[in-house]
Short mmCIF file of N, CA and C in Angstrom, two decimals:
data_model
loop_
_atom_site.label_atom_id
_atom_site.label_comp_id
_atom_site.label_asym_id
_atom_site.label_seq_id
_atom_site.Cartn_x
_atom_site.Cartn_y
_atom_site.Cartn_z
N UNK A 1 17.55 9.65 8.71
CA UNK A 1 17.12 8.27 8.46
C UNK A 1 15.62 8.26 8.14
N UNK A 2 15.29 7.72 6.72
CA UNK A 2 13.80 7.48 6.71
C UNK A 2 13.12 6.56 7.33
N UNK A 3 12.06 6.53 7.84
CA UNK A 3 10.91 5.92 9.00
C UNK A 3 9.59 6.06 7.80
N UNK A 4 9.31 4.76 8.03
CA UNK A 4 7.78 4.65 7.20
C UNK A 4 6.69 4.02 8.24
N UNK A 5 5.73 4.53 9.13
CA UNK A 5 5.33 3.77 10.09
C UNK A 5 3.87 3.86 10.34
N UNK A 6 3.02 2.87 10.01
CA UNK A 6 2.07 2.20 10.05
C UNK A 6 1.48 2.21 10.98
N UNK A 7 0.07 2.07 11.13
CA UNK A 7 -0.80 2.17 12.48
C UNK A 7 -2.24 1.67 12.25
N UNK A 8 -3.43 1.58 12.62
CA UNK A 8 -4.45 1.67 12.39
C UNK A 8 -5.11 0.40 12.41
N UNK A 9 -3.92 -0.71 12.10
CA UNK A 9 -4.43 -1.86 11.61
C UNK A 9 -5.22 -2.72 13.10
N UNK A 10 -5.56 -3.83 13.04
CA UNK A 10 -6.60 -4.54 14.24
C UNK A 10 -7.42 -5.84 13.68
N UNK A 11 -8.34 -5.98 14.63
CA UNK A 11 -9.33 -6.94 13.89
C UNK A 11 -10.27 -6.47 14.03
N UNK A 12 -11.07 -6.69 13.24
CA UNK A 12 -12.61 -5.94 12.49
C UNK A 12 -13.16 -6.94 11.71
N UNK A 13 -14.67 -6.72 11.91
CA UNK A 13 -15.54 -8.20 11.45
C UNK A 13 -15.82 -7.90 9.93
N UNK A 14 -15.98 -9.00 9.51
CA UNK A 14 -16.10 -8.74 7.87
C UNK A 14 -17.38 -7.63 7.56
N UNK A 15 -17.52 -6.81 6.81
CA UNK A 15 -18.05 -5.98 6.55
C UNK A 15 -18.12 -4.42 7.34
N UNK A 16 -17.05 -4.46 8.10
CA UNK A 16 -16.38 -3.32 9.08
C UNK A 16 -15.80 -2.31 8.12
N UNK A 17 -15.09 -1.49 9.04
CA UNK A 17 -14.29 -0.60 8.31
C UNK A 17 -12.75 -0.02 9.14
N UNK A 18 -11.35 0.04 8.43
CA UNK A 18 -10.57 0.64 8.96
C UNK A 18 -10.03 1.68 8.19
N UNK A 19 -8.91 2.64 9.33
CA UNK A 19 -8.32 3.46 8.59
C UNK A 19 -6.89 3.00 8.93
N UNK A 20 -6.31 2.78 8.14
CA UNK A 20 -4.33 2.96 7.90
C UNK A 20 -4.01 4.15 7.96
N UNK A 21 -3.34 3.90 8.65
CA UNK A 21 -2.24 5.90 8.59
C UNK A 21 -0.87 5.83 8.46
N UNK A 22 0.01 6.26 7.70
CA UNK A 22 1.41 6.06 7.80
C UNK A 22 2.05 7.18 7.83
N UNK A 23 2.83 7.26 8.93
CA UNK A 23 3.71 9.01 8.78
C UNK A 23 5.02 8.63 8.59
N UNK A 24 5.61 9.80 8.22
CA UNK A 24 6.80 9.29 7.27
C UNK A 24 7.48 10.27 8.25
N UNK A 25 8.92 9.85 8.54
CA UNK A 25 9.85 11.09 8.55
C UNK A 25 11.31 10.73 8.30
N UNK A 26 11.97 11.89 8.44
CA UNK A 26 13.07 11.83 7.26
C UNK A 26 12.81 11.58 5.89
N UNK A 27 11.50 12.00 5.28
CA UNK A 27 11.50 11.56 3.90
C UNK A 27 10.31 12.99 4.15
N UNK A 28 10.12 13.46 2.53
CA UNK A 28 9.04 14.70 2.65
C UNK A 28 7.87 13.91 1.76
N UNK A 29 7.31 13.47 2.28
CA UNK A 29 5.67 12.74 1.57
C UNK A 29 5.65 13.46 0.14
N UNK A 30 5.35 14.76 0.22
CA UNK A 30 5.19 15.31 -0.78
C UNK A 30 5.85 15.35 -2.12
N UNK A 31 7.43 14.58 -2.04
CA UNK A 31 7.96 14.35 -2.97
C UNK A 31 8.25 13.38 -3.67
N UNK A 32 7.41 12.33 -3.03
CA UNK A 32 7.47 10.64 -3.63
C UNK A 32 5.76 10.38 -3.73
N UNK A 33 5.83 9.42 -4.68
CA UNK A 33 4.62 8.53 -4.68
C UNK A 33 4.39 7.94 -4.29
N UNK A 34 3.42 7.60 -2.88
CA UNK A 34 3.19 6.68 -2.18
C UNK A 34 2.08 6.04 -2.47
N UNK A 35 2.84 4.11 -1.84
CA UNK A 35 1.51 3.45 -2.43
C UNK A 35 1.71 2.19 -0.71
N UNK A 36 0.45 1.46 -0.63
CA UNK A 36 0.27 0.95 0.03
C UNK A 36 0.60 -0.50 -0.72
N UNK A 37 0.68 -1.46 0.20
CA UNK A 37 0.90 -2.96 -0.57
C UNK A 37 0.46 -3.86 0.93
N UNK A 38 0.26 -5.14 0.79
CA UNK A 38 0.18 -6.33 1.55
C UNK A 38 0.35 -7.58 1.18
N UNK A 39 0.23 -8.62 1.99
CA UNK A 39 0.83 -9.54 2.38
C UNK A 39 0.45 -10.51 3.55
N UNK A 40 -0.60 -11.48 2.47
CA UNK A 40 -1.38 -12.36 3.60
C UNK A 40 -0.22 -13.76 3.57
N UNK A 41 -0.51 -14.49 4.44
CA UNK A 41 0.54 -15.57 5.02
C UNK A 41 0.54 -16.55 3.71
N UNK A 42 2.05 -17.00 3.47
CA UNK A 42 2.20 -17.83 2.17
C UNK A 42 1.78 -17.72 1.08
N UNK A 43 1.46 -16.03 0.58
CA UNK A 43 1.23 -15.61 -0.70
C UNK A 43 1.71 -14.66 -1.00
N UNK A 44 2.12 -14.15 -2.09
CA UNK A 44 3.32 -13.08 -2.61
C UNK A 44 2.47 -11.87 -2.57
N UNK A 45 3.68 -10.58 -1.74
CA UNK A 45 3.12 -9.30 -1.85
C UNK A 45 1.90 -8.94 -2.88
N UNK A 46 0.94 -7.80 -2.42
CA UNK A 46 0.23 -7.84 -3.39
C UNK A 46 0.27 -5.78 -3.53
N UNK A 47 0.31 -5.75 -4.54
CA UNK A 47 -0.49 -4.45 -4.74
C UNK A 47 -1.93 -4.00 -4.00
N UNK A 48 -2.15 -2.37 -3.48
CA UNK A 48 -3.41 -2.09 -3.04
C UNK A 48 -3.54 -0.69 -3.82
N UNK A 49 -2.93 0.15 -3.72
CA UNK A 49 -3.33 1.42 -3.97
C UNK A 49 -2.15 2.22 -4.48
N UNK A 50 -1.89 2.98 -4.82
CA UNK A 50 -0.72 4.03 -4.71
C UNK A 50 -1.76 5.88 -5.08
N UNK A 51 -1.06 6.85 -4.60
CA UNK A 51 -1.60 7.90 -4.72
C UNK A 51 0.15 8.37 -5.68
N UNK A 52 -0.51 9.76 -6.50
CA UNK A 52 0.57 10.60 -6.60
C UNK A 52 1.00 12.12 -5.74
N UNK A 53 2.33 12.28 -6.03
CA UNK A 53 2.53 13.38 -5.06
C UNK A 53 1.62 14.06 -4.53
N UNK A 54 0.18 15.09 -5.66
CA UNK A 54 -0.22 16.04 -5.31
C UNK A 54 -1.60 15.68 -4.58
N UNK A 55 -1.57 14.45 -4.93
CA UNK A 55 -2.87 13.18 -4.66
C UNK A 55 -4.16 13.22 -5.56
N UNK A 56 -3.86 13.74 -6.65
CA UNK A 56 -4.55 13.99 -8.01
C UNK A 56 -5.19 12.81 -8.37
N UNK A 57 -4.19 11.83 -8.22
CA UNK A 57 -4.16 10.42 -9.37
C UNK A 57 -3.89 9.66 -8.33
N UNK A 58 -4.91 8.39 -8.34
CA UNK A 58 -4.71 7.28 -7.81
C UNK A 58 -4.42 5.87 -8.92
N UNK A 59 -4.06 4.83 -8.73
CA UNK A 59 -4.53 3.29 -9.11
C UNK A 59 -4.74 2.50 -7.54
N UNK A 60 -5.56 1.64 -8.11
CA UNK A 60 -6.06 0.18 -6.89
C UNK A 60 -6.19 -0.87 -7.59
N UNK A 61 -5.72 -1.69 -6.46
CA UNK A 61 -5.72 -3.23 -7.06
C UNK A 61 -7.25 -3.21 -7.14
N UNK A 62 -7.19 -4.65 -8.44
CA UNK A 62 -8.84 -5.13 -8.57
C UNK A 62 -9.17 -5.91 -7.55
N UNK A 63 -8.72 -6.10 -6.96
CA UNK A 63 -9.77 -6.59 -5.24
C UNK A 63 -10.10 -5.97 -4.58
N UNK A 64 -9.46 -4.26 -4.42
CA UNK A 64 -10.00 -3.61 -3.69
C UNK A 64 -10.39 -2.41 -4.41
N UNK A 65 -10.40 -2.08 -5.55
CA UNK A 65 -11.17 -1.32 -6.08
C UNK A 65 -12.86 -0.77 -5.83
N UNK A 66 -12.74 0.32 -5.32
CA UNK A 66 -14.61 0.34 -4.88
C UNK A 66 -14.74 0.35 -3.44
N UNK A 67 -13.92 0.16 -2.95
CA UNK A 67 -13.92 -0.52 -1.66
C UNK A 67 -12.65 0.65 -0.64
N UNK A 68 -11.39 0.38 -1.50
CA UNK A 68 -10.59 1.21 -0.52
C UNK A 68 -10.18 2.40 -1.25
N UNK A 69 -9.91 3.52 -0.35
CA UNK A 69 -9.76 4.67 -0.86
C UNK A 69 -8.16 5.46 -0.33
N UNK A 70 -7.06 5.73 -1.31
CA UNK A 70 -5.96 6.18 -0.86
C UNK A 70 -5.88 7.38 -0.78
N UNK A 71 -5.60 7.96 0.20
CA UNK A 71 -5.20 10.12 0.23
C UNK A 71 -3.90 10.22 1.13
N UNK A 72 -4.02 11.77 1.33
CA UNK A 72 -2.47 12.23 1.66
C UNK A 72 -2.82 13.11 1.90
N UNK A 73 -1.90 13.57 3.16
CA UNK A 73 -2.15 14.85 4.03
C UNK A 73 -0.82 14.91 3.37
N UNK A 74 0.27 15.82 2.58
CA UNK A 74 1.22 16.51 2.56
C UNK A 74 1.87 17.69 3.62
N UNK A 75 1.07 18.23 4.20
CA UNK A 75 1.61 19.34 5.26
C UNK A 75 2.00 18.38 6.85
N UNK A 76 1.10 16.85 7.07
CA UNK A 76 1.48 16.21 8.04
C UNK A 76 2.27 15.29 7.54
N UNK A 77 2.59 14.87 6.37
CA UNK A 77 3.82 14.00 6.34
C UNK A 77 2.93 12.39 6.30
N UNK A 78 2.01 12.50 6.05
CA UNK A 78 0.97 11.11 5.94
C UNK A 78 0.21 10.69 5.24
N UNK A 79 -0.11 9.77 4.93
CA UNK A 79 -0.58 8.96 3.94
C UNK A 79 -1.55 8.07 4.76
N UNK A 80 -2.68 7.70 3.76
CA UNK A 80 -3.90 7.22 4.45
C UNK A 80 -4.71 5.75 3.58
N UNK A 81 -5.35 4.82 3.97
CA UNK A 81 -6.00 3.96 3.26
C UNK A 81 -7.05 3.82 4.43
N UNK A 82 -8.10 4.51 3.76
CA UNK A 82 -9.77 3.85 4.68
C UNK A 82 -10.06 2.71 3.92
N UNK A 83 -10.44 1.84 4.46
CA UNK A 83 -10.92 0.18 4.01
C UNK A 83 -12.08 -0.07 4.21
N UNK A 84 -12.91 0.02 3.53
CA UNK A 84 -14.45 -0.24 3.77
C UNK A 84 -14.97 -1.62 3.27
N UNK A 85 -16.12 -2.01 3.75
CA UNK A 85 -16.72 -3.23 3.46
C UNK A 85 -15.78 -4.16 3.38
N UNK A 86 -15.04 -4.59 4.34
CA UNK A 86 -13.77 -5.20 4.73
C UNK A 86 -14.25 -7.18 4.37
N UNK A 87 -13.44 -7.89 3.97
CA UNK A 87 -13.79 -9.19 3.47
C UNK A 87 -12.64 -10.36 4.16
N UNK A 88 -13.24 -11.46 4.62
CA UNK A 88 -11.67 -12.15 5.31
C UNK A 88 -10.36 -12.24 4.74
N UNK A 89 -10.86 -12.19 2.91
CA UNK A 89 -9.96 -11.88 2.12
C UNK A 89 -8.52 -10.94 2.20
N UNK A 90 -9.39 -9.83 2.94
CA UNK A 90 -8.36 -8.71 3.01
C UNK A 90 -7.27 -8.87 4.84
N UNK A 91 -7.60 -10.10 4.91
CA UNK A 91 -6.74 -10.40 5.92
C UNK A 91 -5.15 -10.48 5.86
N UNK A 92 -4.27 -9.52 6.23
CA UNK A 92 -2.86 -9.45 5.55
C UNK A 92 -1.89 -8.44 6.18
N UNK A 93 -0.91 -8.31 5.96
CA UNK A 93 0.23 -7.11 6.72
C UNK A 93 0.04 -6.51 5.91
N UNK A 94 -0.10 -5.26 5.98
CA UNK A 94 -0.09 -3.99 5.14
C UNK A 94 0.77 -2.71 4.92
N UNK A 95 1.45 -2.49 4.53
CA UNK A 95 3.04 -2.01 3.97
C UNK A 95 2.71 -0.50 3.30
N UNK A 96 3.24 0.33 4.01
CA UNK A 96 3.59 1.71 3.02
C UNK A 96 4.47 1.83 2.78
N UNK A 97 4.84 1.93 1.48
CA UNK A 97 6.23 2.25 0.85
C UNK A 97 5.79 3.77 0.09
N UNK A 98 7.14 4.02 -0.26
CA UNK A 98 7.08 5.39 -1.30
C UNK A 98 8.39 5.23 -2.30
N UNK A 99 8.32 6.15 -3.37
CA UNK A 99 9.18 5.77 -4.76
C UNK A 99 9.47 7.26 -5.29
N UNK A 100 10.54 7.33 -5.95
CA UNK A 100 11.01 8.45 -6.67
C UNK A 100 10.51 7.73 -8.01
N UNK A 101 10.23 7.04 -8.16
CA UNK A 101 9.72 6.47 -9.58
C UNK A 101 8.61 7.46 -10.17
N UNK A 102 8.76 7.46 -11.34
CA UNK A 102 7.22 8.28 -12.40
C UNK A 102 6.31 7.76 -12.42
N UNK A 103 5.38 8.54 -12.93
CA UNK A 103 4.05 8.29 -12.43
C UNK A 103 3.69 7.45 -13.57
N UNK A 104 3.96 6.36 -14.27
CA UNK A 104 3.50 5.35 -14.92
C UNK A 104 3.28 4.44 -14.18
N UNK A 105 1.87 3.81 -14.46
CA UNK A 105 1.60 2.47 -13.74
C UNK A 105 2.28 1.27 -13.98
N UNK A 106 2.54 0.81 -14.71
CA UNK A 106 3.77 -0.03 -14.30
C UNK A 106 4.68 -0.15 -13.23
N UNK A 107 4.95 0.69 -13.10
CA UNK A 107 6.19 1.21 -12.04
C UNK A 107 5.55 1.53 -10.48
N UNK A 108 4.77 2.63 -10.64
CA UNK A 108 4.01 2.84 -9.49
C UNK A 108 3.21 1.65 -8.96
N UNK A 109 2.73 0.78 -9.60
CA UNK A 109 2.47 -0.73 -9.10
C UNK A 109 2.81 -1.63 -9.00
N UNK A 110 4.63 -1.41 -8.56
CA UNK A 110 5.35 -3.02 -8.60
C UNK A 110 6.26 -2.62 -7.69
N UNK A 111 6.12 -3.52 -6.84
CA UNK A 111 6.82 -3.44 -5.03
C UNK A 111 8.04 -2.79 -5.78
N UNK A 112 8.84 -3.61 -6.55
CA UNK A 112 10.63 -3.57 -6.40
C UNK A 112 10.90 -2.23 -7.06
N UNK A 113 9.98 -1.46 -7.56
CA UNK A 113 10.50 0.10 -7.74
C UNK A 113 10.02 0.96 -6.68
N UNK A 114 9.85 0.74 -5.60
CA UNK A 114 9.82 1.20 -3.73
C UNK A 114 11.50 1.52 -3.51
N UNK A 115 11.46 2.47 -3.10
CA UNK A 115 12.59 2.64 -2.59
C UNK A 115 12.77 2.62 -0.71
N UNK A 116 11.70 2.79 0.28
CA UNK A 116 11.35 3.15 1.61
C UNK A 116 10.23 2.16 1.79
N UNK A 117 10.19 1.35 2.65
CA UNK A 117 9.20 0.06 3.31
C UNK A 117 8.88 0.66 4.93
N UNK A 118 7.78 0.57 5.46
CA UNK A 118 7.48 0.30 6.21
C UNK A 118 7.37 -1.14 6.64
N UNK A 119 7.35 -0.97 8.37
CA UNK A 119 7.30 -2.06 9.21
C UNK A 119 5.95 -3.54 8.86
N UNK A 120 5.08 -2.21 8.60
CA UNK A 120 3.78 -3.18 8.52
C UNK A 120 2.61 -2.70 9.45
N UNK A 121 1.67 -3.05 8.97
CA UNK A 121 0.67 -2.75 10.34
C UNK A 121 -0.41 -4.18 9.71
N UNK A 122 -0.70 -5.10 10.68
CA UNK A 122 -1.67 -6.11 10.47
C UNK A 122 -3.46 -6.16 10.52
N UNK A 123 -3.92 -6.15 9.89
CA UNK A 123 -5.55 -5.97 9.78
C UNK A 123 -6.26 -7.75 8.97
N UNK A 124 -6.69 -7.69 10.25
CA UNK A 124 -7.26 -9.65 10.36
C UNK A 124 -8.85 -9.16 10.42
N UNK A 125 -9.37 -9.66 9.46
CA UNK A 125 -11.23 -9.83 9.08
C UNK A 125 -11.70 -10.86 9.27
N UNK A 126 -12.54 -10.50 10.48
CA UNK A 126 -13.38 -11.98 11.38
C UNK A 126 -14.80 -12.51 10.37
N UNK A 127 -14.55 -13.48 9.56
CA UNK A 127 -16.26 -13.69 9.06
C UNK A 127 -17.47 -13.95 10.11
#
């Protein structure tokens, strides 16, 4: 059974910093593209990041571009988003999914070609 599971998240004052961690099991990190996504209250999922398998190639949403950075431990089975210069903006549930999908952006940046969701982990920015 695949497990996608989230951690890291908290509250942190605007201009803070966190780290997301998601370990995967029953699934081998190394063979999907994982991307992060969120989801602040009464607004539609959003795109954040996605890495590829070897963690070569990233995309980021334009809100957090500059700001957050996606990697991957492959030998631990985890996937990572440090969040820097954090904004109330980025107040939201935050979702690791992963995809057998190709590495075209299109695809790699649109929730419904996810095949594996995580629970969520919540990160609230105090102004």
């Amino acid at each position: 059974q695949v497990q996608l599971v989230e951690s890291g998240g908290g509250l942190v004052q605007a201009g803070g910093s966190v780290r997301l961690s998601c370990a995967a099991s029953g699934l081998t990190v190394g063979s999907y593209v994982m991307g992060w996504f969120r989801q602040a209250p009464g607004k539609e999922r959003e795109f954040v990041a996605v890495i590829s398998w070897s963690g070569g190639s990233t995309y980021y949403g334009d809100s957090v571009k500059g700001r957050f950075t996606i990697s991957r431990n492959n030998a631990k089975n985890t996937v990572y988003l440090q969040m820097n210069s954090l904004k109330p903006e980025d107040t939201a549930l935050y979702y690791c999914a992963a995809t057998s999908a190709p590495w075209v952006r299109v695809q790699v940046t649109t929730g419904r070609e996810y095949d594996y969701w995580g629970q969520g982990t919540q990160v609230t920015v105090s102004s």
